[in-house]
Amino acid sequence: MKYIRSILAVFCFFIFGIGAVILNFLLFPFIKNNKELCSDIIHNTWRFFVNLMMFLKLFRLDVKNLEKIENKVIVSTHPSFIDIVILIALIPRSTCFVKKELAHNPILKNLVTSIFITNEVELDELKSESKKMLDRGFNVIIFPSGIRHRRDEFPKIRKGASLVALNAGKNIVPVKMFSDRDFLFINQPFYAVSDRCVNFEIEQMREINIADFIGESEIITKQRLTHKIEEELYGL
C-alpha cells in the first residue's frame, strides 16, 4: 500500500511540475504584469493540485474558521514543504517570500517573479515590496518561525512579520496548521509518504489589530506584537 501511495505522490508532483513549466513558458511571459490575473491562475491551479492529492487520499484538510481574508499579513505555523501551496490554494490573492535562486531559475522565473517576493534582500526593500503588494489588496503569507516544525515544537518567532505589518499598517491573521504525521518535512523526499492519509488541521485564529500595539517605542511595539503572534500560533 505504501508503495502505491509513493507512486501516486510522484505522479502528483510530476503533474505539478509540468503545470509550472507550462505556466512559466507559455502563459506568464505575456501576463506577468497583471499580478491579479497571475495570482488567480496560481490560486486555481494550486487548488486543483491540492484537490488531486486529496482525491488520491495522500492527505486531507480539516479546516476551521477560515473566513475570507483580504489585504492582511497572514502568519502561519510551518509543518510541511507543501503548506504554502495549501494556503495559497485556500486563500485567493496571496503571495509569500521566496528564495532568490527561484527568481533566477529559468524554469520558474516568470512564474516566481509574477507575484512572489524575494526574501534575500535588504530589510527595507523587503518591507517596501510587501507594502506594495498589500496596498494592491493582496495578502502576504509569512512563516515567522523560518523553519518547519511539528505541533510540539516551538521555534523562536522572528520579528519580520511584525515589521512588515507595522510598515504597511495592516492587521495580522494567525493561522495554525499542523499535520498528524510528517509529510514533506525537513530532509523528507516527496515520495516518502505515510502508509495512511495525512491529516492537516488548519485553523484561523483571532485577527491581531496592530492599532492596539502602536503608541510606544518602535522596539517595544515590535516585541509586543511578535509575542502576540507567538501566543496565537503556539498557545503559549
PDB file of C-alpha atoms in Angstrom:
ATOM      1  CA  MET A   1       0.000   0.000   0.000  1.00  0.00           C
ATOM      2  CA  LYS A   2       2.795   2.422   0.888  1.00  0.00           C
ATOM      3  CA  TYR A   3       4.488   1.631  -2.431  1.00  0.00           C
ATOM      4  CA  ILE A   4       1.314   2.557  -4.312  1.00  0.00           C
ATOM      5  CA  ARG A   5       0.996   5.777  -2.330  1.00  0.00           C
ATOM      6  CA  SER A   6       4.587   6.680  -3.223  1.00  0.00           C
ATOM      7  CA  ILE A   7       3.787   6.201  -6.917  1.00  0.00           C
ATOM      8  CA  LEU A   8       0.714   8.425  -6.543  1.00  0.00           C
ATOM      9  CA  ALA A   9       2.833  11.112  -4.859  1.00  0.00           C
ATOM     10  CA  VAL A  10       5.373  11.004  -7.706  1.00  0.00           C
ATOM     11  CA  PHE A  11       2.509  11.290 -10.200  1.00  0.00           C
ATOM     12  CA  CYS A  12       1.061  14.331  -8.411  1.00  0.00           C
ATOM     13  CA  PHE A  13       4.361  16.180  -8.278  1.00  0.00           C
ATOM     14  CA  PHE A  14       5.006  15.324 -11.929  1.00  0.00           C
ATOM     15  CA  ILE A  15       1.684  16.990 -12.766  1.00  0.00           C
ATOM     16  CA  PHE A  16       2.641  19.965 -10.567  1.00  0.00           C
ATOM     17  CA  GLY A  17       5.997  20.310 -12.336  1.00  0.00           C
ATOM     18  CA  ILE A  18       4.507  20.067 -15.825  1.00  0.00           C
ATOM     19  CA  GLY A  19       1.914  22.677 -14.884  1.00  0.00           C
ATOM     20  CA  ALA A  20       4.604  25.026 -13.574  1.00  0.00           C
ATOM     21  CA  VAL A  21       6.612  24.703 -16.797  1.00  0.00           C
ATOM     22  CA  ILE A  22       3.544  25.376 -18.957  1.00  0.00           C
ATOM     23  CA  LEU A  23       2.618  28.464 -16.947  1.00  0.00           C
ATOM     24  CA  ASN A  24       6.203  29.724 -16.890  1.00  0.00           C
ATOM     25  CA  PHE A  25       6.894  29.459 -20.633  1.00  0.00           C
ATOM     26  CA  LEU A  26       3.527  29.625 -22.386  1.00  0.00           C
ATOM     27  CA  LEU A  27       1.381  31.944 -20.296  1.00  0.00           C
ATOM     28  CA  PHE A  28       3.135  34.094 -17.717  1.00  0.00           C
ATOM     29  CA  PRO A  29       5.586  35.822 -20.117  1.00  0.00           C
ATOM     30  CA  PHE A  30       2.551  37.539 -21.624  1.00  0.00           C
ATOM     31  CA  ILE A  31       0.573  38.361 -18.478  1.00  0.00           C
ATOM     32  CA  LYS A  32       3.132  38.714 -15.671  1.00  0.00           C
ATOM     33  CA  ASN A  33       2.492  42.464 -15.359  1.00  0.00           C
ATOM     34  CA  ASN A  34      -1.128  41.687 -14.438  1.00  0.00           C
ATOM     35  CA  LYS A  35      -0.459  40.492 -10.905  1.00  0.00           C
ATOM     36  CA  GLU A  36      -4.122  39.969 -10.071  1.00  0.00           C
ATOM     37  CA  LEU A  37      -4.627  37.628 -13.042  1.00  0.00           C
ATOM     38  CA  CYS A  38      -1.378  35.777 -12.294  1.00  0.00           C
ATOM     39  CA  SER A  39      -2.441  35.330  -8.684  1.00  0.00           C
ATOM     40  CA  ASP A  40      -5.853  33.991  -9.672  1.00  0.00           C
ATOM     41  CA  ILE A  41      -4.267  31.473 -12.050  1.00  0.00           C
ATOM     42  CA  ILE A  42      -1.782  30.272  -9.420  1.00  0.00           C
ATOM     43  CA  HIS A  43      -4.562  30.037  -6.824  1.00  0.00           C
ATOM     44  CA  ASN A  44      -6.767  27.926  -9.094  1.00  0.00           C
ATOM     45  CA  THR A  45      -4.024  25.644 -10.439  1.00  0.00           C
ATOM     46  CA  TRP A  46      -2.685  25.016  -6.939  1.00  0.00           C
ATOM     47  CA  ARG A  47      -6.234  24.399  -5.748  1.00  0.00           C
ATOM     48  CA  PHE A  48      -6.555  21.754  -8.478  1.00  0.00           C
ATOM     49  CA  PHE A  49      -3.275  20.180  -7.327  1.00  0.00           C
ATOM     50  CA  VAL A  50      -4.385  20.101  -3.674  1.00  0.00           C
ATOM     51  CA  ASN A  51      -7.751  18.617  -4.641  1.00  0.00           C
ATOM     52  CA  LEU A  52      -5.959  15.981  -6.730  1.00  0.00           C
ATOM     53  CA  MET A  53      -3.823  14.919  -3.760  1.00  0.00           C
ATOM     54  CA  MET A  54      -6.913  14.822  -1.566  1.00  0.00           C
ATOM     55  CA  PHE A  55      -8.799  12.773  -4.168  1.00  0.00           C
ATOM     56  CA  LEU A  56      -5.918  10.273  -4.191  1.00  0.00           C
ATOM     57  CA  LYS A  57      -6.062  10.254  -0.373  1.00  0.00           C
ATOM     58  CA  LEU A  58      -2.467  11.378   0.098  1.00  0.00           C
ATOM     59  CA  PHE A  59      -3.746  13.920   2.600  1.00  0.00           C
ATOM     60  CA  ARG A  60      -6.950  15.566   3.758  1.00  0.00           C
ATOM     61  CA  LEU A  61      -7.696  19.010   5.158  1.00  0.00           C
ATOM     62  CA  ASP A  62      -9.603  19.748   8.350  1.00  0.00           C
ATOM     63  CA  VAL A  63     -10.283  23.484   8.016  1.00  0.00           C
ATOM     64  CA  LYS A  64     -11.796  25.515  10.862  1.00  0.00           C
ATOM     65  CA  ASN A  65     -12.929  29.146  10.954  1.00  0.00           C
ATOM     66  CA  LEU A  66     -11.181  30.057   7.710  1.00  0.00           C
ATOM     67  CA  GLU A  67     -13.040  33.175   6.643  1.00  0.00           C
ATOM     68  CA  LYS A  68     -12.436  35.371   3.618  1.00  0.00           C
ATOM     69  CA  ILE A  69      -9.079  37.063   4.202  1.00  0.00           C
ATOM     70  CA  GLU A  70      -8.201  40.181   2.234  1.00  0.00           C
ATOM     71  CA  ASN A  71      -5.315  42.622   2.450  1.00  0.00           C
ATOM     72  CA  LYS A  72      -3.740  41.106   5.567  1.00  0.00           C
ATOM     73  CA  VAL A  73      -0.407  39.798   6.794  1.00  0.00           C
ATOM     74  CA  ILE A  74      -1.014  36.082   7.370  1.00  0.00           C
ATOM     75  CA  VAL A  75       1.336  34.332   9.794  1.00  0.00           C
ATOM     76  CA  SER A  76       1.309  30.556   9.906  1.00  0.00           C
ATOM     77  CA  THR A  77       2.992  27.628  11.553  1.00  0.00           C
ATOM     78  CA  HIS A  78       5.204  25.648   9.178  1.00  0.00           C
ATOM     79  CA  PRO A  79       4.647  21.861   9.317  1.00  0.00           C
ATOM     80  CA  SER A  80       5.486  20.917   5.738  1.00  0.00           C
ATOM     81  CA  PHE A  81       7.102  21.964   2.479  1.00  0.00           C
ATOM     82  CA  ILE A  82       3.646  21.883   0.905  1.00  0.00           C
ATOM     83  CA  ASP A  83       1.914  24.158   3.428  1.00  0.00           C
ATOM     84  CA  ILE A  84       2.369  27.294   1.284  1.00  0.00           C
ATOM     85  CA  VAL A  85       0.736  25.513  -1.663  1.00  0.00           C
ATOM     86  CA  ILE A  86      -2.215  24.556   0.538  1.00  0.00           C
ATOM     87  CA  LEU A  87      -2.599  28.072   1.962  1.00  0.00           C
ATOM     88  CA  ILE A  88      -2.485  29.797  -1.440  1.00  0.00           C
ATOM     89  CA  ALA A  89      -4.954  27.199  -2.755  1.00  0.00           C
ATOM     90  CA  LEU A  90      -7.328  28.095   0.104  1.00  0.00           C
ATOM     91  CA  ILE A  91      -6.776  31.866   0.248  1.00  0.00           C
ATOM     92  CA  PRO A  92      -7.028  33.836  -3.035  1.00  0.00           C
ATOM     93  CA  ARG A  93      -4.838  36.810  -3.887  1.00  0.00           C
ATOM     94  CA  SER A  94      -1.982  35.757  -1.623  1.00  0.00           C
ATOM     95  CA  THR A  95       1.766  35.999  -2.040  1.00  0.00           C
ATOM     96  CA  CYS A  96       4.735  34.906   0.041  1.00  0.00           C
ATOM     97  CA  PHE A  97       8.509  35.200   0.321  1.00  0.00           C
ATOM     98  CA  VAL A  98      10.689  33.002  -1.911  1.00  0.00           C
ATOM     99  CA  LYS A  99      14.409  32.380  -2.183  1.00  0.00           C
ATOM    100  CA  LYS A 100      16.356  34.447  -4.698  1.00  0.00           C
ATOM    101  CA  GLU A 101      17.529  31.334  -6.565  1.00  0.00           C
ATOM    102  CA  LEU A 102      13.949  30.591  -7.637  1.00  0.00           C
ATOM    103  CA  ALA A 103      13.597  34.054  -9.169  1.00  0.00           C
ATOM    104  CA  HIS A 104      16.679  33.338 -11.317  1.00  0.00           C
ATOM    105  CA  ASN A 105      15.721  29.769 -12.192  1.00  0.00           C
ATOM    106  CA  PRO A 106      14.880  29.786 -15.948  1.00  0.00           C
ATOM    107  CA  ILE A 107      12.230  27.102 -15.463  1.00  0.00           C
ATOM    108  CA  LEU A 108      10.370  29.118 -12.796  1.00  0.00           C
ATOM    109  CA  LYS A 109      11.491  32.725 -13.297  1.00  0.00           C
ATOM    110  CA  ASN A 110       8.331  34.096 -14.959  1.00  0.00           C
ATOM    111  CA  LEU A 111       6.042  32.320 -12.503  1.00  0.00           C
ATOM    112  CA  VAL A 112       8.005  33.331  -9.399  1.00  0.00           C
ATOM    113  CA  THR A 113       8.521  36.980 -10.344  1.00  0.00           C
ATOM    114  CA  SER A 114       4.841  37.400 -11.237  1.00  0.00           C
ATOM    115  CA  ILE A 115       3.572  37.768  -7.654  1.00  0.00           C
ATOM    116  CA  PHE A 116       6.130  36.422  -5.189  1.00  0.00           C
ATOM    117  CA  ILE A 117       8.571  38.474  -3.094  1.00  0.00           C
ATOM    118  CA  THR A 118      12.291  37.661  -2.971  1.00  0.00           C
ATOM    119  CA  ASN A 119      13.353  37.402   0.662  1.00  0.00           C
ATOM    120  CA  GLU A 120      17.133  37.632   0.271  1.00  0.00           C
ATOM    121  CA  VAL A 121      17.232  41.431   0.056  1.00  0.00           C
ATOM    122  CA  GLU A 122      17.743  44.284   2.498  1.00  0.00           C
ATOM    123  CA  LEU A 123      15.028  44.586   5.148  1.00  0.00           C
ATOM    124  CA  ASP A 124      13.845  47.978   3.882  1.00  0.00           C
ATOM    125  CA  GLU A 125      13.356  46.574   0.382  1.00  0.00           C
ATOM    126  CA  LEU A 126      11.517  43.557   1.762  1.00  0.00           C
ATOM    127  CA  LYS A 127       9.156  45.805   3.716  1.00  0.00           C
ATOM    128  CA  SER A 128       8.685  48.054   0.685  1.00  0.00           C
ATOM    129  CA  GLU A 129       7.834  45.179  -1.693  1.00  0.00           C
ATOM    130  CA  SER A 130       5.458  43.681   0.867  1.00  0.00           C
ATOM    131  CA  LYS A 131       3.708  47.036   1.303  1.00  0.00           C
ATOM    132  CA  LYS A 132       3.260  47.361  -2.462  1.00  0.00           C
ATOM    133  CA  MET A 133       1.512  44.002  -2.621  1.00  0.00           C
ATOM    134  CA  LEU A 134      -0.611  44.728   0.447  1.00  0.00           C
ATOM    135  CA  ASP A 135      -1.600  48.105  -0.980  1.00  0.00           C
ATOM    136  CA  ARG A 136      -2.813  46.290  -4.117  1.00  0.00           C
ATOM    137  CA  GLY A 137      -5.135  44.204  -1.955  1.00  0.00           C
ATOM    138  CA  PHE A 138      -3.004  41.069  -1.685  1.00  0.00           C
ATOM    139  CA  ASN A 139      -2.339  39.026   1.426  1.00  0.00           C
ATOM    140  CA  VAL A 140       1.278  38.361   2.369  1.00  0.00           C
ATOM    141  CA  ILE A 141       1.843  34.919   3.912  1.00  0.00           C
ATOM    142  CA  ILE A 142       4.798  34.624   6.292  1.00  0.00           C
ATOM    143  CA  PHE A 143       6.146  31.652   8.250  1.00  0.00           C
ATOM    144  CA  PRO A 144       7.664  33.582  11.169  1.00  0.00           C
ATOM    145  CA  SER A 145       9.459  30.555  12.626  1.00  0.00           C
ATOM    146  CA  GLY A 146      11.555  30.329   9.467  1.00  0.00           C
ATOM    147  CA  ILE A 147      11.813  26.557   9.862  1.00  0.00           C
ATOM    148  CA  ARG A 148       9.497  23.588   9.511  1.00  0.00           C
ATOM    149  CA  HIS A 149       8.327  22.247  12.851  1.00  0.00           C
ATOM    150  CA  ARG A 150       5.894  19.860  14.494  1.00  0.00           C
ATOM    151  CA  ARG A 151       2.994  20.616  16.828  1.00  0.00           C
ATOM    152  CA  ASP A 152       5.079  20.046  19.970  1.00  0.00           C
ATOM    153  CA  GLU A 153       7.993  22.180  18.747  1.00  0.00           C
ATOM    154  CA  PHE A 154       8.100  25.934  19.340  1.00  0.00           C
ATOM    155  CA  PRO A 155      10.900  27.574  17.352  1.00  0.00           C
ATOM    156  CA  LYS A 156      11.530  31.231  18.054  1.00  0.00           C
ATOM    157  CA  ILE A 157       9.230  33.628  16.228  1.00  0.00           C
ATOM    158  CA  ARG A 158      11.180  36.147  14.201  1.00  0.00           C
ATOM    159  CA  LYS A 159      10.260  39.825  14.080  1.00  0.00           C
ATOM    160  CA  GLY A 160       9.927  40.092  10.283  1.00  0.00           C
ATOM    161  CA  ALA A 161       6.150  39.645  10.201  1.00  0.00           C
ATOM    162  CA  SER A 162       5.685  42.371  12.818  1.00  0.00           C
ATOM    163  CA  LEU A 163       7.900  44.744  10.838  1.00  0.00           C
ATOM    164  CA  VAL A 164       6.027  44.072   7.586  1.00  0.00           C
ATOM    165  CA  ALA A 165       2.625  44.609   9.230  1.00  0.00           C
ATOM    166  CA  LEU A 166       3.680  47.782  11.054  1.00  0.00           C
ATOM    167  CA  ASN A 167       5.300  49.253   7.950  1.00  0.00           C
ATOM    168  CA  ALA A 168       2.210  48.607   5.820  1.00  0.00           C
ATOM    169  CA  GLY A 169      -0.322  49.430   8.537  1.00  0.00           C
ATOM    170  CA  LYS A 170      -2.129  46.101   8.013  1.00  0.00           C
ATOM    171  CA  ASN A 171      -3.589  43.716  10.570  1.00  0.00           C
ATOM    172  CA  ILE A 172      -2.222  40.224  11.150  1.00  0.00           C
ATOM    173  CA  VAL A 173      -4.199  36.996  10.761  1.00  0.00           C
ATOM    174  CA  PRO A 174      -2.613  33.982  12.537  1.00  0.00           C
ATOM    175  CA  VAL A 175      -3.271  30.547  11.041  1.00  0.00           C
ATOM    176  CA  LYS A 176      -2.394  27.379  12.956  1.00  0.00           C
ATOM    177  CA  MET A 177      -1.547  24.499  10.655  1.00  0.00           C
ATOM    178  CA  PHE A 178      -0.297  21.095  11.755  1.00  0.00           C
ATOM    179  CA  SER A 179      -0.295  17.515  10.468  1.00  0.00           C
ATOM    180  CA  ASP A 180      -0.818  14.299  12.403  1.00  0.00           C
ATOM    181  CA  ARG A 181       2.324  12.774  10.832  1.00  0.00           C
ATOM    182  CA  ASP A 182       5.288  14.075   8.871  1.00  0.00           C
ATOM    183  CA  PHE A 183       4.687  14.954   5.220  1.00  0.00           C
ATOM    184  CA  LEU A 184       7.426  16.704   3.220  1.00  0.00           C
ATOM    185  CA  PHE A 185       9.146  17.554   6.473  1.00  0.00           C
ATOM    186  CA  ILE A 186      12.832  18.510   6.803  1.00  0.00           C
ATOM    187  CA  ASN A 187      15.020  16.248   4.614  1.00  0.00           C
ATOM    188  CA  GLN A 188      11.991  14.123   3.704  1.00  0.00           C
ATOM    189  CA  PRO A 189      11.769  13.358  -0.058  1.00  0.00           C
ATOM    190  CA  PHE A 190       8.467  13.941  -1.820  1.00  0.00           C
ATOM    191  CA  TYR A 191       7.957  10.221  -2.466  1.00  0.00           C
ATOM    192  CA  ALA A 192       8.457   9.235   1.202  1.00  0.00           C
ATOM    193  CA  VAL A 193       4.780   9.245   2.106  1.00  0.00           C
ATOM    194  CA  SER A 194       2.986   7.730   5.060  1.00  0.00           C
ATOM    195  CA  ASP A 195       1.131   4.426   4.772  1.00  0.00           C
ATOM    196  CA  ARG A 196      -2.014   6.318   5.796  1.00  0.00           C
ATOM    197  CA  CYS A 197      -3.708   9.515   4.697  1.00  0.00           C
ATOM    198  CA  VAL A 198      -2.105  12.536   6.382  1.00  0.00           C
ATOM    199  CA  ASN A 199      -4.494  14.918   8.123  1.00  0.00           C
ATOM    200  CA  PHE A 200      -3.702  18.641   8.042  1.00  0.00           C
ATOM    201  CA  GLU A 201      -5.531  20.722  10.648  1.00  0.00           C
ATOM    202  CA  ILE A 202      -5.884  24.372   9.650  1.00  0.00           C
ATOM    203  CA  GLU A 203      -7.466  26.921  11.962  1.00  0.00           C
ATOM    204  CA  GLN A 204      -7.743  30.680  11.613  1.00  0.00           C
ATOM    205  CA  MET A 205      -7.110  32.398  14.926  1.00  0.00           C
ATOM    206  CA  ARG A 206      -8.215  35.838  16.125  1.00  0.00           C
ATOM    207  CA  GLU A 207      -7.112  38.734  13.954  1.00  0.00           C
ATOM    208  CA  ILE A 208      -4.451  40.891  15.570  1.00  0.00           C
ATOM    209  CA  ASN A 209      -5.249  44.598  15.308  1.00  0.00           C
ATOM    210  CA  ILE A 210      -1.915  46.389  15.114  1.00  0.00           C
ATOM    211  CA  ALA A 211      -3.547  49.629  16.297  1.00  0.00           C
ATOM    212  CA  ASP A 212      -3.700  48.016  19.747  1.00  0.00           C
ATOM    213  CA  PHE A 213       0.097  47.865  19.825  1.00  0.00           C
ATOM    214  CA  ILE A 214       1.040  51.275  18.467  1.00  0.00           C
ATOM    215  CA  GLY A 215       1.857  54.105  20.837  1.00  0.00           C
ATOM    216  CA  GLU A 216       5.072  53.030  22.490  1.00  0.00           C
ATOM    217  CA  SER A 217       8.587  52.986  21.077  1.00  0.00           C
ATOM    218  CA  GLU A 218       9.140  51.016  17.873  1.00  0.00           C
ATOM    219  CA  ILE A 219      11.264  48.431  19.675  1.00  0.00           C
ATOM    220  CA  ILE A 220       8.630  47.760  22.360  1.00  0.00           C
ATOM    221  CA  THR A 221       5.812  47.728  19.785  1.00  0.00           C
ATOM    222  CA  LYS A 222       7.702  45.192  17.675  1.00  0.00           C
ATOM    223  CA  GLN A 223       8.426  42.994  20.693  1.00  0.00           C
ATOM    224  CA  ARG A 224       4.830  43.034  21.959  1.00  0.00           C
ATOM    225  CA  LEU A 225       3.421  42.283  18.526  1.00  0.00           C
ATOM    226  CA  THR A 226       5.860  39.421  17.977  1.00  0.00           C
ATOM    227  CA  HIS A 227       4.958  37.991  21.393  1.00  0.00           C
ATOM    228  CA  LYS A 228       1.263  38.178  20.455  1.00  0.00           C
ATOM    229  CA  ILE A 229       1.942  36.247  17.238  1.00  0.00           C
ATOM    230  CA  GLU A 230       3.767  33.598  19.261  1.00  0.00           C
ATOM    231  CA  GLU A 231       0.868  33.423  21.708  1.00  0.00           C
ATOM    232  CA  GLU A 232      -1.714  32.887  18.956  1.00  0.00           C
ATOM    233  CA  LEU A 233       0.311  30.333  16.975  1.00  0.00           C
ATOM    234  CA  TYR A 234       1.690  28.308  19.870  1.00  0.00           C
ATOM    235  CA  GLY A 235      -0.902  28.942  22.580  1.00  0.00           C
ATOM    236  CA  LEU A 236       1.869  29.900  24.989  1.00  0.00           C
TER     237      LEU A 236
END
